[in-house]
Amino acid sequence: MSAYRNFIDISDLTASEFTGILADAARMKARRGTPAATVDKPLAGKKIAMVFEQPSMRTRMSFDVGIRELGGEPLMITGREIELGERESIADTARVMSRYVDAIMIRMLNHDQLKELATYATVPVINGLTKRSHPCQVAADILTFEERIGPLEGRTVAWTGDSNNVLTSWVHAATKIPFRFRIATPAELAPNPALIAAARGQGADIELTTDPAAAVKGADSVITDCWVSMGDKDEGRRQNLLRRYQVDEALMAKAADKAIFMHCLPATRGEEVTDAVMDGPQSAVFDEAENRLHAQKAVLAWVFGAKVA
Ligand code: CP
Ligand code: NVA
């Protein structure tokens, strides 16, 4: 049996593993910058590859800083410079990288290729976003929700907009933590029925609608994301379909009084969200971005089986 774990999807973890990562993240965040933080060095002597096939600011910086804070050394590689998946097979890339580094964090659109990489790697692989999912983001989102609102269990979360990778990871989270998840998308961009059926089969409380107002009514958090994700080709069609899913002050007013607004960023202000909401009192987006760092430090410790005191 291998002595490490991969972090590819929240759906791969047990509920207690996932909530354990969130609890570790909160503990590490609380002692960051204090003398007590010296206990958080599970990556001492370890080198971690950060491989990016697509652009990134938050994922790149938060992993780089997090790896250093945990005592490790990051190595940044772009997919372009190694011609990922072109110059040699993904399997051979995985085998070779495993001889150099102690873990691989990778962003690549093709989820099946990321899984293939994990199959042939002999070190932990962490999903830094694929076209299918963005689990590190949703770990940070839930950390943010729980800091601002309290335990997610029993609360209501509303998603409005496209059904994309971030949404998929939220659906996976809904199978681990019992909360109500209302999803509003245009019918043409509805989530994959198999994803929703599988999640409901595992007890997730998910409501689908095409009406953003119905989704956000009384919700504790309103979440959206860009209308055009990396790799999407039908920009004009998406903008037309998604126009009425914008989060503006009128939509936020339908949520609970203390509801927070979340967005993984980068945001296209004026499309999926207005400036007034992004910069308004309910916006948690910059805490969310910061929490990528804390959540990922907990993920990095977890893949090596390190205990966070
Ligand atoms: N939210 C997020 O993953 O941002 P980046 O694309 O900048 O990494
Ligand atoms: N859904 C977005 C998230 C970016 C962090 C994308 O995939 O481009």
CSV table of C-alpha atoms and ligand atoms in Angstrom, one decimal:
chain,number,residue,atom,x,y,z
A,1,MET,CA,0.0,0.0,0.0
A,2,SER,CA,1.3,3.4,-0.9
A,3,ALA,CA,2.3,5.8,1.9
A,4,TYR,CA,0.8,8.8,0.2
A,5,ARG,CA,-2.5,10.1,-1.2
A,6,ASN,CA,-3.4,12.0,-4.3
A,7,PHE,CA,-5.7,15.0,-4.1
A,8,ILE,CA,-7.5,14.9,-7.5
A,9,ASP,CA,-11.2,15.3,-6.5
A,10,ILE,CA,-13.1,15.9,-3.3
A,11,SER,CA,-15.2,12.9,-4.3
A,12,ASP,CA,-12.2,10.6,-3.8
A,13,LEU,CA,-12.0,11.6,-0.1
A,14,THR,CA,-14.1,10.4,2.8
A,15,ALA,CA,-16.2,13.1,4.5
A,16,SER,CA,-13.9,13.0,7.6
A,17,GLU,CA,-10.7,13.3,5.4
A,18,PHE,CA,-12.2,16.3,3.7
A,19,THR,CA,-13.4,18.0,6.9
A,20,GLY,CA,-10.1,17.1,8.5
A,21,ILE,CA,-8.2,19.0,5.8
A,22,LEU,CA,-10.5,22.0,6.4
A,23,ALA,CA,-9.9,21.9,10.2
A,24,ASP,CA,-6.1,21.6,9.6
A,25,ALA,CA,-6.2,24.6,7.3
A,26,ALA,CA,-8.0,26.7,9.9
A,27,ARG,CA,-5.5,25.7,12.6
A,28,MET,CA,-2.5,26.5,10.3
A,29,LYS,CA,-4.1,29.8,9.4
A,30,ALA,CA,-4.6,30.8,13.0
A,31,ARG,CA,-0.9,30.3,13.9
A,32,ARG,CA,0.6,31.6,10.7
A,33,GLY,CA,3.3,34.1,11.6
A,34,THR,CA,3.4,33.1,15.2
A,35,PRO,CA,6.2,31.1,16.9
A,36,ALA,CA,3.8,28.1,17.0
A,37,ALA,CA,3.9,28.0,13.2
A,38,THR,CA,7.3,26.3,13.5
A,39,VAL,CA,5.4,23.0,14.0
A,40,ASP,CA,4.1,23.3,10.4
A,41,LYS,CA,7.1,22.0,8.5
A,42,PRO,CA,5.9,18.7,7.0
A,43,LEU,CA,7.6,19.4,3.7
A,44,ALA,CA,11.0,19.9,5.2
A,45,GLY,CA,13.5,18.6,2.6
A,46,LYS,CA,10.9,18.0,0.0
A,47,LYS,CA,10.8,19.4,-3.6
A,48,ILE,CA,7.4,20.0,-5.1
A,49,ALA,CA,6.8,20.5,-8.9
A,50,MET,CA,4.2,23.0,-9.9
A,51,VAL,CA,3.3,22.3,-13.5
A,52,PHE,CA,1.0,24.8,-15.4
A,53,GLU,CA,-0.4,24.1,-18.8
A,54,GLN,CA,-2.7,27.1,-18.3
A,55,PRO,CA,-2.3,30.5,-16.9
A,56,SER,CA,-2.6,31.1,-13.1
A,57,MET,CA,-2.0,33.8,-10.5
A,58,ARG,CA,-3.6,32.6,-7.3
A,59,THR,CA,-2.8,28.9,-7.7
A,60,ARG,CA,0.7,29.5,-8.7
A,61,MET,CA,1.5,32.1,-5.9
A,62,SER,CA,-0.4,30.4,-3.1
A,63,PHE,CA,1.2,27.0,-3.8
A,64,ASP,CA,4.6,28.5,-4.1
A,65,VAL,CA,4.3,30.4,-0.8
A,66,GLY,CA,2.5,27.5,0.9
A,67,ILE,CA,5.2,25.0,0.0
A,68,ARG,CA,7.9,27.4,1.3
A,69,GLU,CA,6.0,28.0,4.5
A,70,LEU,CA,5.8,24.2,5.1
A,71,GLY,CA,9.6,23.9,4.7
A,72,GLY,CA,9.6,22.6,1.1
A,73,GLU,CA,11.0,23.9,-2.2
A,74,PRO,CA,8.8,24.6,-5.2
A,75,LEU,CA,9.9,24.0,-8.8
A,76,MET,CA,7.8,25.9,-11.4
A,77,ILE,CA,7.4,24.3,-14.9
A,78,THR,CA,5.1,25.3,-17.7
A,79,GLY,CA,3.4,22.8,-19.8
A,80,ARG,CA,4.7,24.7,-22.9
A,81,GLU,CA,8.4,24.3,-22.0
A,82,ILE,CA,8.1,20.6,-21.5
A,83,GLU,CA,5.5,20.2,-24.3
A,84,LEU,CA,3.3,18.3,-21.9
A,85,GLY,CA,1.6,15.3,-23.5
A,86,GLU,CA,3.4,15.9,-26.8
A,87,ARG,CA,7.1,15.4,-26.4
A,88,GLU,CA,6.6,12.1,-24.6
A,89,SER,CA,3.7,10.2,-23.1
A,90,ILE,CA,2.0,11.5,-19.9
A,91,ALA,CA,3.0,8.2,-18.3
A,92,ASP,CA,6.7,8.7,-19.0
A,93,THR,CA,6.5,12.3,-17.8
A,94,ALA,CA,5.0,11.1,-14.6
A,95,ARG,CA,7.7,8.4,-14.2
A,96,VAL,CA,10.5,10.8,-14.8
A,97,MET,CA,9.2,13.7,-12.6
A,98,SER,CA,8.7,11.2,-9.8
A,99,ARG,CA,12.5,10.6,-9.8
A,100,TYR,CA,13.2,14.3,-9.2
A,101,VAL,CA,10.5,15.6,-6.9
A,102,ASP,CA,8.4,14.5,-3.9
A,103,ALA,CA,5.0,15.7,-5.2
A,104,ILE,CA,3.5,17.1,-8.4
A,105,MET,CA,0.8,19.9,-8.3
A,106,ILE,CA,-0.5,20.3,-11.8
A,107,ARG,CA,-3.0,22.4,-13.8
A,108,MET,CA,-4.0,20.9,-17.1
A,109,LEU,CA,-7.4,21.0,-18.9
A,110,ASN,CA,-7.6,17.3,-19.6
A,111,HIS,CA,-8.8,15.6,-16.4
A,112,ASP,CA,-8.3,12.1,-17.8
A,113,GLN,CA,-4.7,12.9,-18.5
A,114,LEU,CA,-4.2,14.3,-15.0
A,115,LYS,CA,-5.5,11.0,-13.7
A,116,GLU,CA,-3.2,9.1,-16.0
A,117,LEU,CA,-0.3,11.2,-14.7
A,118,ALA,CA,-1.3,10.2,-11.1
A,119,THR,CA,-1.5,6.6,-12.1
A,120,TYR,CA,2.1,6.5,-13.3
A,121,ALA,CA,3.6,8.9,-10.8
A,122,THR,CA,5.1,7.4,-7.7
A,123,VAL,CA,4.7,10.6,-5.7
A,124,PRO,CA,1.5,12.5,-4.7
A,125,VAL,CA,-0.4,14.4,-7.4
A,126,ILE,CA,-2.5,17.4,-6.6
A,127,ASN,CA,-5.1,18.8,-9.0
A,128,GLY,CA,-4.5,22.5,-9.5
A,129,LEU,CA,-7.6,22.8,-11.9
A,130,THR,CA,-8.8,20.7,-14.8
A,131,LYS,CA,-11.7,21.3,-17.2
A,132,ARG,CA,-13.6,19.0,-14.9
A,133,SER,CA,-12.9,20.2,-11.4
A,134,HIS,CA,-11.1,22.6,-9.1
A,135,PRO,CA,-11.0,20.9,-5.7
A,136,CYS,CA,-8.4,23.2,-4.0
A,137,GLN,CA,-10.6,26.2,-4.8
A,138,VAL,CA,-13.6,24.6,-3.1
A,139,ALA,CA,-11.6,23.7,-0.1
A,140,ALA,CA,-10.7,27.4,0.2
A,141,ASP,CA,-14.3,28.4,-0.5
A,142,ILE,CA,-15.7,26.3,2.4
A,143,LEU,CA,-13.0,27.5,4.7
A,144,THR,CA,-14.1,31.0,3.8
A,145,PHE,CA,-17.8,30.2,4.3
A,146,GLU,CA,-17.2,28.7,7.7
A,147,GLU,CA,-15.1,31.6,8.9
A,148,ARG,CA,-17.7,34.2,7.8
A,149,ILE,CA,-21.0,32.3,8.5
A,150,GLY,CA,-20.2,29.3,10.7
A,151,PRO,CA,-20.5,25.5,10.0
A,152,LEU,CA,-21.6,24.8,6.4
A,153,GLU,CA,-23.8,21.9,7.7
A,154,GLY,CA,-27.5,22.7,7.4
A,155,ARG,CA,-26.8,26.0,5.5
A,156,THR,CA,-27.9,27.0,2.0
A,157,VAL,CA,-25.4,27.8,-0.8
A,158,ALA,CA,-26.6,29.1,-4.2
A,159,TRP,CA,-24.7,29.0,-7.4
A,160,THR,CA,-25.7,31.1,-10.4
A,161,GLY,CA,-24.1,31.0,-13.8
A,162,ASP,CA,-22.1,28.5,-15.8
A,163,SER,CA,-21.8,24.9,-14.7
A,164,ASN,CA,-18.0,24.5,-14.8
A,165,ASN,CA,-15.1,23.0,-12.9
A,166,VAL,CA,-15.6,25.0,-9.7
A,167,LEU,CA,-19.3,24.0,-9.6
A,168,THR,CA,-18.4,20.3,-10.0
A,169,SER,CA,-16.1,20.5,-7.0
A,170,TRP,CA,-18.9,22.1,-5.0
A,171,VAL,CA,-21.2,19.2,-6.1
A,172,HIS,CA,-18.6,16.8,-4.8
A,173,ALA,CA,-18.4,18.7,-1.5
A,174,ALA,CA,-22.2,18.4,-1.2
A,175,THR,CA,-21.7,14.6,-0.9
A,176,LYS,CA,-19.3,15.1,2.0
A,177,ILE,CA,-21.0,17.9,4.1
A,178,PRO,CA,-24.8,18.0,4.4
A,179,PHE,CA,-25.9,21.5,3.1
A,180,ARG,CA,-28.6,22.6,0.7
A,181,PHE,CA,-27.0,23.4,-2.7
A,182,ARG,CA,-29.2,25.3,-5.2
A,183,ILE,CA,-27.8,25.7,-8.7
A,184,ALA,CA,-29.2,28.1,-11.3
A,185,THR,CA,-27.9,27.7,-14.9
A,186,PRO,CA,-29.4,28.2,-18.3
A,187,ALA,CA,-30.9,24.9,-19.5
A,188,GLU,CA,-28.2,24.8,-22.3
A,189,LEU,CA,-25.4,25.0,-19.7
A,190,ALA,CA,-27.0,22.7,-17.0
A,191,PRO,CA,-24.6,20.5,-15.0
A,192,ASN,CA,-24.0,17.0,-16.3
A,193,PRO,CA,-27.0,14.9,-15.2
A,194,ALA,CA,-24.7,11.9,-14.3
A,195,LEU,CA,-22.8,14.2,-11.9
A,196,ILE,CA,-25.9,15.3,-10.2
A,197,ALA,CA,-27.5,11.9,-10.1
A,198,ALA,CA,-24.3,10.4,-8.6
A,199,ALA,CA,-24.1,13.2,-6.0
A,200,ARG,CA,-27.8,12.8,-5.0
A,201,GLY,CA,-27.3,9.1,-4.8
A,202,GLN,CA,-24.7,9.8,-2.1
A,203,GLY,CA,-27.1,12.0,-0.2
A,204,ALA,CA,-26.3,15.4,-1.6
A,205,ASP,CA,-29.2,17.9,-1.3
A,206,ILE,CA,-29.1,19.6,-4.7
A,207,GLU,CA,-31.8,21.6,-6.4
A,208,LEU,CA,-31.5,22.6,-10.0
A,209,THR,CA,-33.3,25.6,-11.5
A,210,THR,CA,-32.9,28.0,-14.4
A,211,ASP,CA,-34.0,30.9,-12.2
A,212,PRO,CA,-31.2,32.7,-10.3
A,213,ALA,CA,-33.7,34.5,-8.0
A,214,ALA,CA,-35.2,31.2,-7.0
A,215,ALA,CA,-31.7,29.7,-6.3
A,216,VAL,CA,-30.5,32.6,-4.1
A,217,LYS,CA,-33.7,33.2,-2.1
A,218,GLY,CA,-32.6,33.1,1.6
A,219,ALA,CA,-29.2,31.6,0.7
A,220,ASP,CA,-26.3,32.0,3.1
A,221,SER,CA,-23.9,32.4,0.2
A,222,VAL,CA,-24.2,33.3,-3.5
A,223,ILE,CA,-21.4,32.0,-5.7
A,224,THR,CA,-20.6,32.6,-9.3
A,225,ASP,CA,-17.7,32.2,-11.7
A,226,CYS,CA,-16.6,33.6,-15.1
A,227,TRP,CA,-18.9,32.9,-18.0
A,228,VAL,CA,-16.0,31.8,-20.2
A,229,SER,CA,-13.6,29.3,-18.6
A,230,MET,CA,-10.2,28.3,-19.9
A,231,GLY,CA,-10.6,26.1,-22.9
A,232,ASP,CA,-14.2,27.3,-23.8
A,233,LYS,CA,-14.5,28.3,-27.4
A,234,ASP,CA,-18.1,29.6,-27.6
A,235,GLU,CA,-17.6,32.9,-25.9
A,236,GLY,CA,-20.4,34.9,-27.6
A,237,ARG,CA,-23.0,32.1,-27.0
A,238,ARG,CA,-22.1,31.9,-23.3
A,239,GLN,CA,-22.3,35.6,-22.8
A,240,ASN,CA,-25.8,35.7,-24.4
A,241,LEU,CA,-27.0,32.7,-22.4
A,242,LEU,CA,-25.6,33.8,-19.1
A,243,ARG,CA,-26.5,37.5,-19.1
A,244,ARG,CA,-29.5,37.1,-16.7
A,245,TYR,CA,-27.3,35.1,-14.3
A,246,GLN,CA,-25.2,38.1,-13.3
A,247,VAL,CA,-24.8,38.7,-9.6
A,248,ASP,CA,-25.8,42.3,-8.9
A,249,GLU,CA,-27.1,44.1,-5.8
A,250,ALA,CA,-30.7,43.2,-6.6
A,251,LEU,CA,-29.9,39.5,-6.7
A,252,MET,CA,-27.8,39.7,-3.5
A,253,ALA,CA,-30.8,41.4,-1.8
A,254,LYS,CA,-32.8,38.2,-2.3
A,255,ALA,CA,-30.3,36.1,-0.3
A,256,ALA,CA,-30.2,36.0,3.5
A,257,ASP,CA,-29.3,39.4,5.2
A,258,LYS,CA,-25.8,38.2,6.2
A,259,ALA,CA,-25.2,36.3,3.0
A,260,ILE,CA,-21.7,36.4,1.5
A,261,PHE,CA,-20.7,36.6,-2.1
A,262,MET,CA,-18.0,34.3,-3.3
A,263,HIS,CA,-16.1,34.0,-6.6
A,264,CYS,CA,-12.9,32.0,-7.2
A,265,LEU,CA,-11.4,34.9,-9.3
A,266,PRO,CA,-10.3,36.1,-11.7
A,267,ALA,CA,-13.6,37.9,-12.2
A,268,THR,CA,-14.8,39.6,-15.3
A,269,ARG,CA,-16.4,42.6,-13.7
A,270,GLY,CA,-19.5,43.8,-15.5
A,271,GLU,CA,-20.2,40.2,-16.8
A,272,GLU,CA,-20.9,37.6,-14.1
A,273,VAL,CA,-20.7,40.2,-11.2
A,274,THR,CA,-21.0,43.9,-10.8
A,275,ASP,CA,-18.4,46.2,-9.2
A,276,ALA,CA,-20.9,47.0,-6.5
A,277,VAL,CA,-21.1,43.4,-5.4
A,278,MET,CA,-17.4,42.6,-5.8
A,279,ASP,CA,-16.4,45.6,-3.7
A,280,GLY,CA,-19.5,45.6,-1.4
A,281,PRO,CA,-19.8,44.6,2.2
A,282,GLN,CA,-21.0,41.1,1.5
A,283,SER,CA,-18.0,40.2,-0.8
A,284,ALA,CA,-15.7,37.5,0.6
A,285,VAL,CA,-13.7,37.1,-2.6
A,286,PHE,CA,-10.3,38.3,-1.2
A,287,ASP,CA,-10.5,36.2,1.9
A,288,GLU,CA,-11.4,33.3,-0.5
A,289,ALA,CA,-8.2,34.0,-2.5
A,290,GLU,CA,-6.1,34.2,0.7
A,291,ASN,CA,-7.6,30.9,1.9
A,292,ARG,CA,-6.3,29.1,-1.1
A,293,LEU,CA,-2.9,29.3,0.7
A,294,HIS,CA,-4.2,27.9,4.0
A,295,ALA,CA,-6.4,25.2,2.4
A,296,GLN,CA,-3.5,24.0,0.1
A,297,LYS,CA,-1.1,23.9,3.0
A,298,ALA,CA,-3.4,21.5,4.6
A,299,VAL,CA,-3.8,19.5,1.4
A,300,LEU,CA,0.0,19.3,1.0
A,301,ALA,CA,0.4,18.0,4.6
A,302,TRP,CA,-2.5,15.5,4.0
A,303,VAL,CA,-1.0,14.0,0.8
A,304,PHE,CA,2.1,13.0,2.8
A,305,GLY,CA,0.0,11.8,5.7
A,306,ALA,CA,1.5,14.4,8.0
A,307,LYS,CA,-0.4,15.2,11.1
A,308,VAL,CA,-1.2,18.9,11.7
A,309,ALA,CA,-1.0,19.5,15.5
B,1,CP,N1,-9.0,30.8,-8.7
B,1,CP,C1,-7.9,30.4,-9.3
B,1,CP,O1,-7.6,29.2,-9.5
B,1,CP,O2,-7.1,31.4,-9.8
B,1,CP,P1,-5.8,31.3,-10.8
B,1,CP,O3,-6.4,30.8,-12.1
B,1,CP,O4,-5.3,32.7,-10.9
B,1,CP,O5,-4.9,30.3,-10.2
B,2,NVA,N1,-13.8,28.3,-14.2
B,2,NVA,C1,-12.6,29.0,-14.3
B,2,NVA,C2,-11.8,29.0,-13.1
B,2,NVA,C3,-10.6,29.8,-13.1
B,2,NVA,C4,-9.8,29.7,-11.8
B,2,NVA,C5,-11.7,28.4,-15.5
B,2,NVA,O1,-11.7,27.2,-15.5
B,2,NVA,O2,-11.2,29.2,-16.3
